Coordinates of C-alpha atoms and ligand atoms in Angstrom, one line a residue:
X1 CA 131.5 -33.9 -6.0
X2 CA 128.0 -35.3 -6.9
X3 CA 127.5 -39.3 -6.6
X4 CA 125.3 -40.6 -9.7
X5 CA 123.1 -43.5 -9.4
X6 CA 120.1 -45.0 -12.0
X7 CA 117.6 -44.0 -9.4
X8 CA 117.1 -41.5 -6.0
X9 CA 114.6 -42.4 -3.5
X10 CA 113.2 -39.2 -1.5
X11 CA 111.8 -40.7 1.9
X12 CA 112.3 -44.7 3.2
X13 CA 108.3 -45.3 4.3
X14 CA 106.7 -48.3 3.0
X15 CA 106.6 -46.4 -0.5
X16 CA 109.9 -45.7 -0.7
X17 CA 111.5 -48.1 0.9
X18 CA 109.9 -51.3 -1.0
X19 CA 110.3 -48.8 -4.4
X20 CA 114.0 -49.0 -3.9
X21 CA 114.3 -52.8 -3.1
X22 CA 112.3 -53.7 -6.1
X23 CA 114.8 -51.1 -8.3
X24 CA 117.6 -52.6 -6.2
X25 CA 116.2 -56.0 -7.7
X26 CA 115.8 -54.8 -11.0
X27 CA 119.7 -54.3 -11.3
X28 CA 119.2 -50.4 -10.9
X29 CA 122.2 -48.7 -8.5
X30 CA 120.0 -46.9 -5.9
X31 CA 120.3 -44.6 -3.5
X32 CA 117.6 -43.6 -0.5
X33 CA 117.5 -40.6 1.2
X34 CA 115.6 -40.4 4.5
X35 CA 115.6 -37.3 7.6
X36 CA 114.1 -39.5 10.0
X37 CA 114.2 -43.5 10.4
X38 CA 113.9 -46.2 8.3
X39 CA 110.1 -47.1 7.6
X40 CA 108.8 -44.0 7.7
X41 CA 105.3 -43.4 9.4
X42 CA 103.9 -47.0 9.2
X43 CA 106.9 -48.4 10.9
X44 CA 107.7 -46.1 13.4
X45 CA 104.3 -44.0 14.3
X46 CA 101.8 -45.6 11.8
X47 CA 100.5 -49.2 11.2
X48 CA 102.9 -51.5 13.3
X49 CA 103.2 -49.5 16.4
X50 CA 99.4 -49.0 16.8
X51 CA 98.6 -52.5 16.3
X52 CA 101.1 -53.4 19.3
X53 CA 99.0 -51.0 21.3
X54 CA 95.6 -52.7 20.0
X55 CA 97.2 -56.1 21.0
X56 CA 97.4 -54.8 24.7
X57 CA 94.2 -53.6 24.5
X58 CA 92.4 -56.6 23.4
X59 CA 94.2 -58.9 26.1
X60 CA 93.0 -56.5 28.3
X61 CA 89.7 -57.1 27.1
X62 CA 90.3 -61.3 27.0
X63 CA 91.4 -60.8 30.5
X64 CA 88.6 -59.2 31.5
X65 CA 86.5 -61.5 30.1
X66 CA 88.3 -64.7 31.4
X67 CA 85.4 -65.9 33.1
X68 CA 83.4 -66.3 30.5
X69 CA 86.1 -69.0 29.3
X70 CA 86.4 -70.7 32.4
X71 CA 89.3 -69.0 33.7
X72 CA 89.4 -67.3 37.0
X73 CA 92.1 -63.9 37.1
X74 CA 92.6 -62.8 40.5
X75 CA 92.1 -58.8 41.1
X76 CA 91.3 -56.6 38.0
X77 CA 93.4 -56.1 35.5
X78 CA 96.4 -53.4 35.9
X79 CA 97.2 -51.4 33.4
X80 CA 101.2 -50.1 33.6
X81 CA 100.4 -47.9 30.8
X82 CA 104.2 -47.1 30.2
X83 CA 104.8 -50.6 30.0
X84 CA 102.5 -50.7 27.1
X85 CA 103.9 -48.1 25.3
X86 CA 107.4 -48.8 25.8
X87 CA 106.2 -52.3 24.1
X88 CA 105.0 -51.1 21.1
X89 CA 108.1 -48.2 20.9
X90 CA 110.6 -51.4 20.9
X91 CA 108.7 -53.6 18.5
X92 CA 108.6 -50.0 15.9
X93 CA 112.1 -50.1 16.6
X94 CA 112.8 -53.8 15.8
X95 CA 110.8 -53.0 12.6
X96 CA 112.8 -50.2 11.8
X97 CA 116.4 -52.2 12.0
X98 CA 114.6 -54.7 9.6
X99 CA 114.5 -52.1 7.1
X100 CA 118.1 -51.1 7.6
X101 CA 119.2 -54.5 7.5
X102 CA 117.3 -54.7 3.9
X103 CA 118.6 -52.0 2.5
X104 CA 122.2 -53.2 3.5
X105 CA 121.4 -56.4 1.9
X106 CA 120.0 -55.1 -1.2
X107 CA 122.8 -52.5 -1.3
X108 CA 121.2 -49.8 -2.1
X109 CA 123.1 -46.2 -0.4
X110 CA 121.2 -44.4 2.0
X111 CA 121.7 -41.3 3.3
X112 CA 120.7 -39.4 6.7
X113 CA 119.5 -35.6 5.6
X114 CA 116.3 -34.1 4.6
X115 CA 116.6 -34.1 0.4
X116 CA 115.4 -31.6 -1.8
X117 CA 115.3 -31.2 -5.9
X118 CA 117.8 -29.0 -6.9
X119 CA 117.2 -29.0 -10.7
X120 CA 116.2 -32.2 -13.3
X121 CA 118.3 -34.9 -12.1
X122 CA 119.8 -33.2 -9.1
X123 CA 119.1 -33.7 -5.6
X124 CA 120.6 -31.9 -2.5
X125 CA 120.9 -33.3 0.6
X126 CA 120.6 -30.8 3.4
X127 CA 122.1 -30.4 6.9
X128 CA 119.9 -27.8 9.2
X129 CA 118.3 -26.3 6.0
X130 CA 122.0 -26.2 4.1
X131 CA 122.7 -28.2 1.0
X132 CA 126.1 -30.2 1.5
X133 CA 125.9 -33.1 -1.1
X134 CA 124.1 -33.4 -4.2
X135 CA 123.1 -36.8 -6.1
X136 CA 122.5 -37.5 -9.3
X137 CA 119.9 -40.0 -11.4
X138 CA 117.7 -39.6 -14.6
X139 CA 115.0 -41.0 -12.3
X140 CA 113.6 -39.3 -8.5
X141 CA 111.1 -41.2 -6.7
X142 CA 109.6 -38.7 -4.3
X143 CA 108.2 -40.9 -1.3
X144 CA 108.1 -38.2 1.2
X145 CA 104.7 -39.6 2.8
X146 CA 102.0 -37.4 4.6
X147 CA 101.1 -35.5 7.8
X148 CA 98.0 -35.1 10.5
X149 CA 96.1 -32.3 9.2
X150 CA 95.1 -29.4 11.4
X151 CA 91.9 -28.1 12.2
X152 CA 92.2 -23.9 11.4
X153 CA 90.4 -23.3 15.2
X154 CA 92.4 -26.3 17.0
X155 CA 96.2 -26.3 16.3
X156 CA 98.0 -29.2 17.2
X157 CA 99.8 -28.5 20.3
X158 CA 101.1 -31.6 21.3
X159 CA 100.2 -31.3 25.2
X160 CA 96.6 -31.0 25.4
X161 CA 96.1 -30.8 21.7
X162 CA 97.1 -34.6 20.1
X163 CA 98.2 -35.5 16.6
X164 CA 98.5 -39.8 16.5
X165 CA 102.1 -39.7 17.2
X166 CA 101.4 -37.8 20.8
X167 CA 98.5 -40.4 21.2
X168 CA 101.0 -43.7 20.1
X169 CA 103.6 -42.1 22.4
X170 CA 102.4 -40.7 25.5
X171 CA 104.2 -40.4 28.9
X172 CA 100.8 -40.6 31.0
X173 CA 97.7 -42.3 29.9
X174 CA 94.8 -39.5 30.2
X175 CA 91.6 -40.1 32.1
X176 CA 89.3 -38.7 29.5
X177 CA 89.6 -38.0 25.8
X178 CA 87.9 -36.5 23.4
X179 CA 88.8 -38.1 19.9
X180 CA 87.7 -35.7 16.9
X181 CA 87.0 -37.6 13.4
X182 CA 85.8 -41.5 13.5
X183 CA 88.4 -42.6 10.8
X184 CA 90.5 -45.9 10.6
X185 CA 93.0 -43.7 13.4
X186 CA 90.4 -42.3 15.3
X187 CA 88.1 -45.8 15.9
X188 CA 91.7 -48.0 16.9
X189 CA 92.6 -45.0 19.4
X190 CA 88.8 -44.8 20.4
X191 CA 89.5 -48.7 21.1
X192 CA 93.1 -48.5 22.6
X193 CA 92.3 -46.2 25.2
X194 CA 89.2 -47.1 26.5
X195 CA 90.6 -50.3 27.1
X196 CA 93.4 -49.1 29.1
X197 CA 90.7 -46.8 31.2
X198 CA 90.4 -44.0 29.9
X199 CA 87.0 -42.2 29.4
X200 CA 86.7 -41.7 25.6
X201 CA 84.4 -39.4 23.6
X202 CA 84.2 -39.9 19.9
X203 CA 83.0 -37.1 17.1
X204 CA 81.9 -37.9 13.9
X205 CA 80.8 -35.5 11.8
X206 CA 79.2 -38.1 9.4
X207 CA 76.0 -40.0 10.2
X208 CA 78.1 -43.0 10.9
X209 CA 81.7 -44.2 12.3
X210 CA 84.3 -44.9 9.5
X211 CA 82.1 -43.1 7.6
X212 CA 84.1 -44.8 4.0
X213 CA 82.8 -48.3 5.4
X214 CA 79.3 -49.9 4.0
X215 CA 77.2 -48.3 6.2
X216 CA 75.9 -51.6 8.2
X217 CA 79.4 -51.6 9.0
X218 CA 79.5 -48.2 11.1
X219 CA 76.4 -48.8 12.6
X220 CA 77.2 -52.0 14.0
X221 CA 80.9 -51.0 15.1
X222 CA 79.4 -48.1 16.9
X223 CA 76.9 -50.2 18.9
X224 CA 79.6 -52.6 19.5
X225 CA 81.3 -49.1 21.2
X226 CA 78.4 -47.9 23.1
X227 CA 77.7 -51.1 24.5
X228 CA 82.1 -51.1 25.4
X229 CA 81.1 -47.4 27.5
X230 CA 82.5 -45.5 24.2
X231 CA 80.9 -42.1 23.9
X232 CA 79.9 -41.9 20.2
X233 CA 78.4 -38.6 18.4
X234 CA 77.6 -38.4 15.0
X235 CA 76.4 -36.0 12.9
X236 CA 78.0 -34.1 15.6
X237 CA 81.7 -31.7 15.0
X238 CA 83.5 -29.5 17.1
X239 CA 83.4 -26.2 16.3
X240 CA 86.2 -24.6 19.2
X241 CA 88.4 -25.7 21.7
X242 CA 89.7 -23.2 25.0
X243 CA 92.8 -25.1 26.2
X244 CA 93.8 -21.7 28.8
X245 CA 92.5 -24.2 31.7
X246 CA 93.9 -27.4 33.5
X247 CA 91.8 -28.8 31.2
X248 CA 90.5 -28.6 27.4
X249 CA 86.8 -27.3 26.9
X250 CA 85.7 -28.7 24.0
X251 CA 82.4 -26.9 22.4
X252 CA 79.9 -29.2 20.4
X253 CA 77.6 -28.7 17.9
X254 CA 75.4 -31.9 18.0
X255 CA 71.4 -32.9 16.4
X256 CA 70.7 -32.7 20.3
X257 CA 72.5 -28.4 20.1
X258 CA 75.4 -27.2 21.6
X259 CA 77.2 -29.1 24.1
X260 CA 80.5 -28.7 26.3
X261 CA 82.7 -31.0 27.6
X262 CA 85.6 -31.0 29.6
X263 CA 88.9 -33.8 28.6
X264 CA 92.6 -33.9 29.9
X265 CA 92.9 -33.9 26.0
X266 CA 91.8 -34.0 22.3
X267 CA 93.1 -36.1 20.1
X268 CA 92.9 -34.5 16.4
X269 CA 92.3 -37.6 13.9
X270 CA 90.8 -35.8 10.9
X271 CA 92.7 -36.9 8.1
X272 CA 96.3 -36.0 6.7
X273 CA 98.0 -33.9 3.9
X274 CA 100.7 -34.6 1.8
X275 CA 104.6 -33.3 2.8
X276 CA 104.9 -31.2 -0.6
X277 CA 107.0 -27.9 1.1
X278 CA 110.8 -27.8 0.8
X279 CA 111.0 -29.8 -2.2
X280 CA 111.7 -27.5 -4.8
X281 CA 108.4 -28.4 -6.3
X282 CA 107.1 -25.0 -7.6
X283 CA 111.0 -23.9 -9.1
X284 CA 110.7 -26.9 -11.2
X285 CA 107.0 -26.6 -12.1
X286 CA 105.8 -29.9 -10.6
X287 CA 102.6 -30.1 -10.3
X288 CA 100.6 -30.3 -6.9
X289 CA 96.9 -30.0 -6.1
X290 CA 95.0 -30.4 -2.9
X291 CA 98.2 -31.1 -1.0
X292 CA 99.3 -33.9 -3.0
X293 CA 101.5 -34.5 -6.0
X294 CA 99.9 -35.1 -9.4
X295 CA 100.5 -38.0 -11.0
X296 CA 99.6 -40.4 -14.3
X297 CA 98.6 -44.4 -13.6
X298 CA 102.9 -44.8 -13.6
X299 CA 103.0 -42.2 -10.9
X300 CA 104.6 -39.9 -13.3
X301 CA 104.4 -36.1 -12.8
X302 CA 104.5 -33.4 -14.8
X303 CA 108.1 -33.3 -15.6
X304 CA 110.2 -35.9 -16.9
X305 CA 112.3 -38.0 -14.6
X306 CA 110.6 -37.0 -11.3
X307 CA 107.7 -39.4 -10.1
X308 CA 105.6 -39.9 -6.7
X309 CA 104.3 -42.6 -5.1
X310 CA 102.5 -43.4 -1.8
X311 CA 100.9 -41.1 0.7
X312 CA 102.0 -37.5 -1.1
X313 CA 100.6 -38.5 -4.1
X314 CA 97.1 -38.7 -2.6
X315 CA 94.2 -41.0 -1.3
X316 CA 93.4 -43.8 -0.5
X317 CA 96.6 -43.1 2.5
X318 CA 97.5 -46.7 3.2
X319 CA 101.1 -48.4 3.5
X320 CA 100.0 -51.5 1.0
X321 CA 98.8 -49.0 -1.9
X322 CA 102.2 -47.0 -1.0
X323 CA 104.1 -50.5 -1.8
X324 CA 102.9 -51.1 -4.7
X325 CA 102.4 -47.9 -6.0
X326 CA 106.4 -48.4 -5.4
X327 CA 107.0 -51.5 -6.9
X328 CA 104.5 -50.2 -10.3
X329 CA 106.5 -46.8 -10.9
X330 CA 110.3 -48.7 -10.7
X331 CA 108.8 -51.6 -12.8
X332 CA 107.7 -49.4 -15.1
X333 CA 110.7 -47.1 -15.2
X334 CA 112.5 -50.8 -15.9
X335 CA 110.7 -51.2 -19.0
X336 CA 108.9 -54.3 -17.7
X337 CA 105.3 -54.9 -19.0
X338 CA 103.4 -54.2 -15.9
X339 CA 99.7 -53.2 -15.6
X340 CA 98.2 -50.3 -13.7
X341 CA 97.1 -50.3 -10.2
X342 CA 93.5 -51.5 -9.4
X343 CA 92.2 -49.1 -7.0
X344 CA 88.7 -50.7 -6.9
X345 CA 90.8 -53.5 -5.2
X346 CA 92.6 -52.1 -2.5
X347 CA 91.4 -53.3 1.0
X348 CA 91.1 -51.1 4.2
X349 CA 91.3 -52.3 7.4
X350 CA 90.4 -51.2 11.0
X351 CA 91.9 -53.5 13.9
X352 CA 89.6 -52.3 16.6
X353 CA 87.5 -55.3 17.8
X354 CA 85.3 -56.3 16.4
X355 CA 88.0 -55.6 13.5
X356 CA 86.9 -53.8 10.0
X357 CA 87.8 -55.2 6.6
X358 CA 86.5 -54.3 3.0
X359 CA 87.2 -54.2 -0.3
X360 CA 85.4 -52.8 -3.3
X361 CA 82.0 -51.3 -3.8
X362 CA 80.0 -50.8 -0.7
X363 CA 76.1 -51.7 -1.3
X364 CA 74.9 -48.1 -1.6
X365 CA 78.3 -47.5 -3.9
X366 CA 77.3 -50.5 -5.9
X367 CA 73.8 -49.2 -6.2
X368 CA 75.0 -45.8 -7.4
X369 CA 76.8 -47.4 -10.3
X370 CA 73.4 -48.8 -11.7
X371 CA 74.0 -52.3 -10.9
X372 CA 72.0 -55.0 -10.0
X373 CA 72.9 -56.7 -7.3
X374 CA 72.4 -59.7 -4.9
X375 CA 74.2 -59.0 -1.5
X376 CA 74.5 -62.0 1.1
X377 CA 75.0 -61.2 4.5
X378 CA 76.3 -64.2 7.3
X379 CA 76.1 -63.1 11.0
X380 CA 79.3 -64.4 13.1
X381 CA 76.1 -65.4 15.7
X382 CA 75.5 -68.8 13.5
X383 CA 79.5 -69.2 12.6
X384 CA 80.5 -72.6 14.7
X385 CA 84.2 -71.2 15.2
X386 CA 82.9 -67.7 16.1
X387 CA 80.9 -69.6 19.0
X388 CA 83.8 -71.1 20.2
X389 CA 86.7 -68.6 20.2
X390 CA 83.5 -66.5 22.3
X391 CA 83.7 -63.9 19.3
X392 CA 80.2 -64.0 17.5
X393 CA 79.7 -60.0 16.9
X394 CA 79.2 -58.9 13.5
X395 CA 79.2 -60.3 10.3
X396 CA 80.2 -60.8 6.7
X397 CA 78.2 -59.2 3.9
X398 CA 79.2 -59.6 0.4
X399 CA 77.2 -57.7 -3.5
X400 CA 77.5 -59.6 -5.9
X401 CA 76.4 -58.5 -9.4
X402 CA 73.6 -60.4 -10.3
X403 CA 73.9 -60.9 -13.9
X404 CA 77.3 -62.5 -13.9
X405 CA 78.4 -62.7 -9.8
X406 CA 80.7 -60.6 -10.8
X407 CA 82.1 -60.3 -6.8
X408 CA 81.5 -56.3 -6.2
X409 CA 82.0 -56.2 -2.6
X410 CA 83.2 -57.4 0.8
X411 CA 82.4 -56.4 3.8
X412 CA 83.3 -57.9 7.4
X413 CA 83.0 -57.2 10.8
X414 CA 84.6 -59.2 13.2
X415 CA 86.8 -60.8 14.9
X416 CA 90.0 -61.2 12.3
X417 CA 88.2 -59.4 9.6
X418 CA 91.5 -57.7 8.5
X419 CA 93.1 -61.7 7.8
X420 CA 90.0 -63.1 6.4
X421 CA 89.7 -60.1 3.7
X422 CA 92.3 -61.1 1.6
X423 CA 90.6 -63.6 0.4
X424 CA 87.9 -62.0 -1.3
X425 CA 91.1 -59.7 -2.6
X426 CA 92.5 -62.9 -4.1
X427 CA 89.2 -64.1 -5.4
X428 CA 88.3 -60.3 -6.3
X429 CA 91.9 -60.5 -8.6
X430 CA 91.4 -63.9 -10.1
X431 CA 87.7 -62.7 -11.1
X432 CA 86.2 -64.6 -9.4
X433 CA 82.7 -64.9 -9.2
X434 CA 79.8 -66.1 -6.8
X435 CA 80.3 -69.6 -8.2
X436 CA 83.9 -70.0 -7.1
X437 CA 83.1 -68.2 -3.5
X438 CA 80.4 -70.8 -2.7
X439 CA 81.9 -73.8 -4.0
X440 CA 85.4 -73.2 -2.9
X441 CA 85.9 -75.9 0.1
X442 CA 86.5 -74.2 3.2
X443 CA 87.8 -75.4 6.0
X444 CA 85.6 -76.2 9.2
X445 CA 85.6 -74.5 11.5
X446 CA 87.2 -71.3 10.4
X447 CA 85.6 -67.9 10.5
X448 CA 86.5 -67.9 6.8
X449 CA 83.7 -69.9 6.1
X450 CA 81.4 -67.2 6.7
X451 CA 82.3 -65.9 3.9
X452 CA 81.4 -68.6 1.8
X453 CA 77.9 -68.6 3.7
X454 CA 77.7 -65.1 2.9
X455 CA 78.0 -65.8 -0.8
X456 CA 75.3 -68.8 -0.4
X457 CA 73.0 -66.2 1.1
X458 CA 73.2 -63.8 -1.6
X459 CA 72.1 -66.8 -4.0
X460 CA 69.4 -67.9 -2.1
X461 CA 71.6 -71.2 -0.9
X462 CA 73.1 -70.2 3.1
X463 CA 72.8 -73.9 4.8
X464 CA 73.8 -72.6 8.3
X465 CA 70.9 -69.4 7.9
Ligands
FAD501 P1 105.6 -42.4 5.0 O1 105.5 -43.7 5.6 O2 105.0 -41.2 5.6 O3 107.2 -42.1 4.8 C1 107.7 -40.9 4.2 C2 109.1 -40.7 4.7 O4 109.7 -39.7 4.0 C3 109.2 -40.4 6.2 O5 110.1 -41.3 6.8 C4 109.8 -39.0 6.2 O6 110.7 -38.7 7.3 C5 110.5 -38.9 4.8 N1 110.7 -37.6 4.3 C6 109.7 -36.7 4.1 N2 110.3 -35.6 3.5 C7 111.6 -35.8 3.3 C8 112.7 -35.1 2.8 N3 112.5 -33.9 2.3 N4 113.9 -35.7 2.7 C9 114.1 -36.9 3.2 N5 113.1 -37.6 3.8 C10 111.9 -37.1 3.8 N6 98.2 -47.6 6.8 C11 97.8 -48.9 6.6 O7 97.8 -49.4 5.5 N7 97.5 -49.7 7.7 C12 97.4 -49.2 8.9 O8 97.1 -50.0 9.9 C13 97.8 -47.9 9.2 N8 97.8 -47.4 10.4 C14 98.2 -46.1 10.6 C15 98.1 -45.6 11.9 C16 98.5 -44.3 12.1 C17 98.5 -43.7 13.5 C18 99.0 -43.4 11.0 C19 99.4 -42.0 11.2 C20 99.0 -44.0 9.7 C21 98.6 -45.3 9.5 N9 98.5 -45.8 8.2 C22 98.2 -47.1 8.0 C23 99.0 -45.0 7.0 C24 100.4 -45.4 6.6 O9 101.3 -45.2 7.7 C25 100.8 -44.6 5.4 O10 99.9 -44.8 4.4 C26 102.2 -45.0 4.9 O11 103.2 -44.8 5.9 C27 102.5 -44.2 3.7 O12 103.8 -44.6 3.2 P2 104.7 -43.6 2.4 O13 106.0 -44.4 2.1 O14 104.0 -42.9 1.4 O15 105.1 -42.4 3.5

């Protein structure tokens, strides 16, 4: 006997979970269907678990660094490295139960099994590849999220070869690493495990880390690395890997030539790809291209009833655009008035330290687009509160437009950069322009008020410069 409900929910990540609450909300009968846990990547081997890691690491760091606060710490630091983990396991978990709890309280049906479409309106639910329930609902939300991709010549392996769930998860910390691509993953891993001791090479193929950043940005950050003892190589990629040893030679093509290097292991962190397979996409024609699902600005594909949302329906991969991507398609499926997504307003965030925040156009993006602009930049050096928290690297640097300051881009690197961003996303929603950021009172000392500097500056107006 199939069970019927408004709406089916393939995969419980931030996409698909928040998608169903919001339906749930809406007065829709709902009805989740999820292999693994609750909260998908972000929850359990994603956002939260790695920024409990990062915490560790930057007490490690503020331990270290006592001294320089007046605090004397007896012996070096110890790092129990299982301890750490295990931390950042249990708070995943706690996460994880939240989302159980909310689904409970928002009564909304969820089911343990892998789910596949089984024709328009039908989903099966499978049991070790078997269909042994079906659902039914005039609307399918497929949230089934994304996974690390694979380099053709360096196969995830899962010993000496690392995908980010190895790295977040690991038994024994290694004592040297070689971490391929300088994404948001790779740079916070880069961070995490050179604080905990281990010796960390970084590639980059690009001439800069976080290569999507404003390029100040990644040249700043990977100063702020070198000077840590991180190994960084740009414009640098790794062309094969021999793990037949007790060890992984890696082989380097670099501007200096070829270079080998020997690590306990390589962590792979060059981007993901959509989970399309075993969805019964291609029997019922839904489109897919580049290993993600096509879809319009209400996340609708191809055929009618049958939407996606999040990290298989493509870039930018991030939990918040997942969310509301979610909240968006049910809203609109609702019948509610709702406007579409603003992707020119999505921030990303890195929480290495000095932490990485922006939203909008970067300044060589900005230029591209033909505007003229003003950008304002306000190092964390002259920021009062930086000085005293003992955090003055990097800065905030902001483009405006300079006909109308319309507010193009923000830019910030430093410490709490990934709090202090949303408020050029507020501003950034509100339209707010150069006017508002400058004259906006904000409270001393805060690191947020380098912001408003940095808006002075592009006008010509920075008291503190
Ligand atoms: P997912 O979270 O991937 O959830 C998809 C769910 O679908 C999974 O639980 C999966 O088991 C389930 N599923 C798949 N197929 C089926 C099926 N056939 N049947 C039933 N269930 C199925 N983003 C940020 O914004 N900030 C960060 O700091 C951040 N850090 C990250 C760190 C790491 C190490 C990684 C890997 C990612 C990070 N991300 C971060 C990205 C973020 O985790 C994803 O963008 C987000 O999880 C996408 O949400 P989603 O709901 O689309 O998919």
């Amino acid at each position: 006997m199939a069970q019927n409900f408004d709406l089916v929910v393939i995969g419980a990540g931030p996409g698909g979970y928040v998608a169903a609450i919001r339906a749930a909300q809406l007065g829709m009968r709902v009805a989740v269907v999820e292999k693994n846990k609750l909260g998908g990547v972000c929850l359990n081997v994603g956002c939260i678990p790695t920024k409990a890691l990062l915490k560790s690491a930057e007490i490690a760091y503020t331990v270290r660094h006592a001294q320089e606060y007046g605090l004397r710490v007896e012996g070096p630091v110890q790092v129990d490295f299982q301890a750490v983990i295990a931390r950042s396991r249990q708070v995943a978990e706690r996460m994880s139960r939240g989302v159980q709890f909310l689904m409970k309280k928002n009564k909304i049906e969820v089911f343990s099994a892998a789910a596949r479409l089984d024709g328009k309106g039908r989903v099966a639910l499978l049991r070790d590849g078997k269909p042994f329930e079906e659902l039914r609902a005039p609307h399918i939300v497929l949230a089934t999220g994304a996974r690390p991709r694979e380099l053709p010549f360096m196969r995830i392996d899962h010993r000496k070869i690392w995908d980010s769930t190895d790295a977040l998860s690991a038994s024994q910390r290694p004592d040297s690493m070689l971490i391929v691509g300088a994404g948001a993953i790779g740079v916070e891993f880069a961070y995490f495990y050179h604080m905990m001791g281990t010796r960390v090479t970084l590639v980059e193929i690009m001439p800069t880390i976080l290569p999507a950043e404003d390029e100040d940005i990644g040249r700043e950050l990977g100063k702020s690395y070198q000077k840590y003892g991180i190994e960084i190589l740009t414009e640098s990629s790794v062309t094969a890997v021999d793990t037949s040893g007790p060890k992984v030679k890696a082989t380097l093509r670099t501007p200096q030539g070829e270079r080998t290097l020997e690590v306990d292991v390589v962590l792979s962190a060059v981007g993901v790809t959509g989970n399309i397979e075993n969805l019964g996409l291609e029997e019922l024609g839904v489109r897919v291209d580049k290993g993600a699902v096509v879809v319009d600005e209400w996340y609708r594909t191809n055929v009618e009833g049958i939407y996606a949302i999040g990290d298989v329906a493509g870039p930018p991969w991030l939990a918040h655009v997942a969310s509301h991507e979610g909240i968006l398609c049910v809203e609109k499926i609702a019948g509610l008035e709702v406007e579409p997504l603003d992707y020119d307003n999505i921030p990303g965030c890195t929480y290495c330290q000095p932490q990485v925040a922006s939203v909008g156009l970067t300044e060589k993006a900005a230029r591209e687009r033909g505007y003229d602009i003003r950008v304002g930049k306000f190092p964390f050096q002259a920021s009062g509160k930086a000085a005293a928290i003992g955090h003055t690297e990097g800065f905030v640097k902001v483009i405006f437009d300079a006909r109308y300051g319309e507010w193009l881009g923000c830019h910030i690197l430093g410490w709490d950069a990934t709090e202090l961003i949303s408020e050029a996303v507020l501003a950034r929603k509100a339209e707010g322009t150069i006017h508002e950021v400058m004259r906006a009172v904000h409270p001393h000392p805060t690191l947020a008020e380098a912001i408003m500097e940095a808006a002075a500056a592009a006008a010509g107006e920075a008291i503190h410069l």
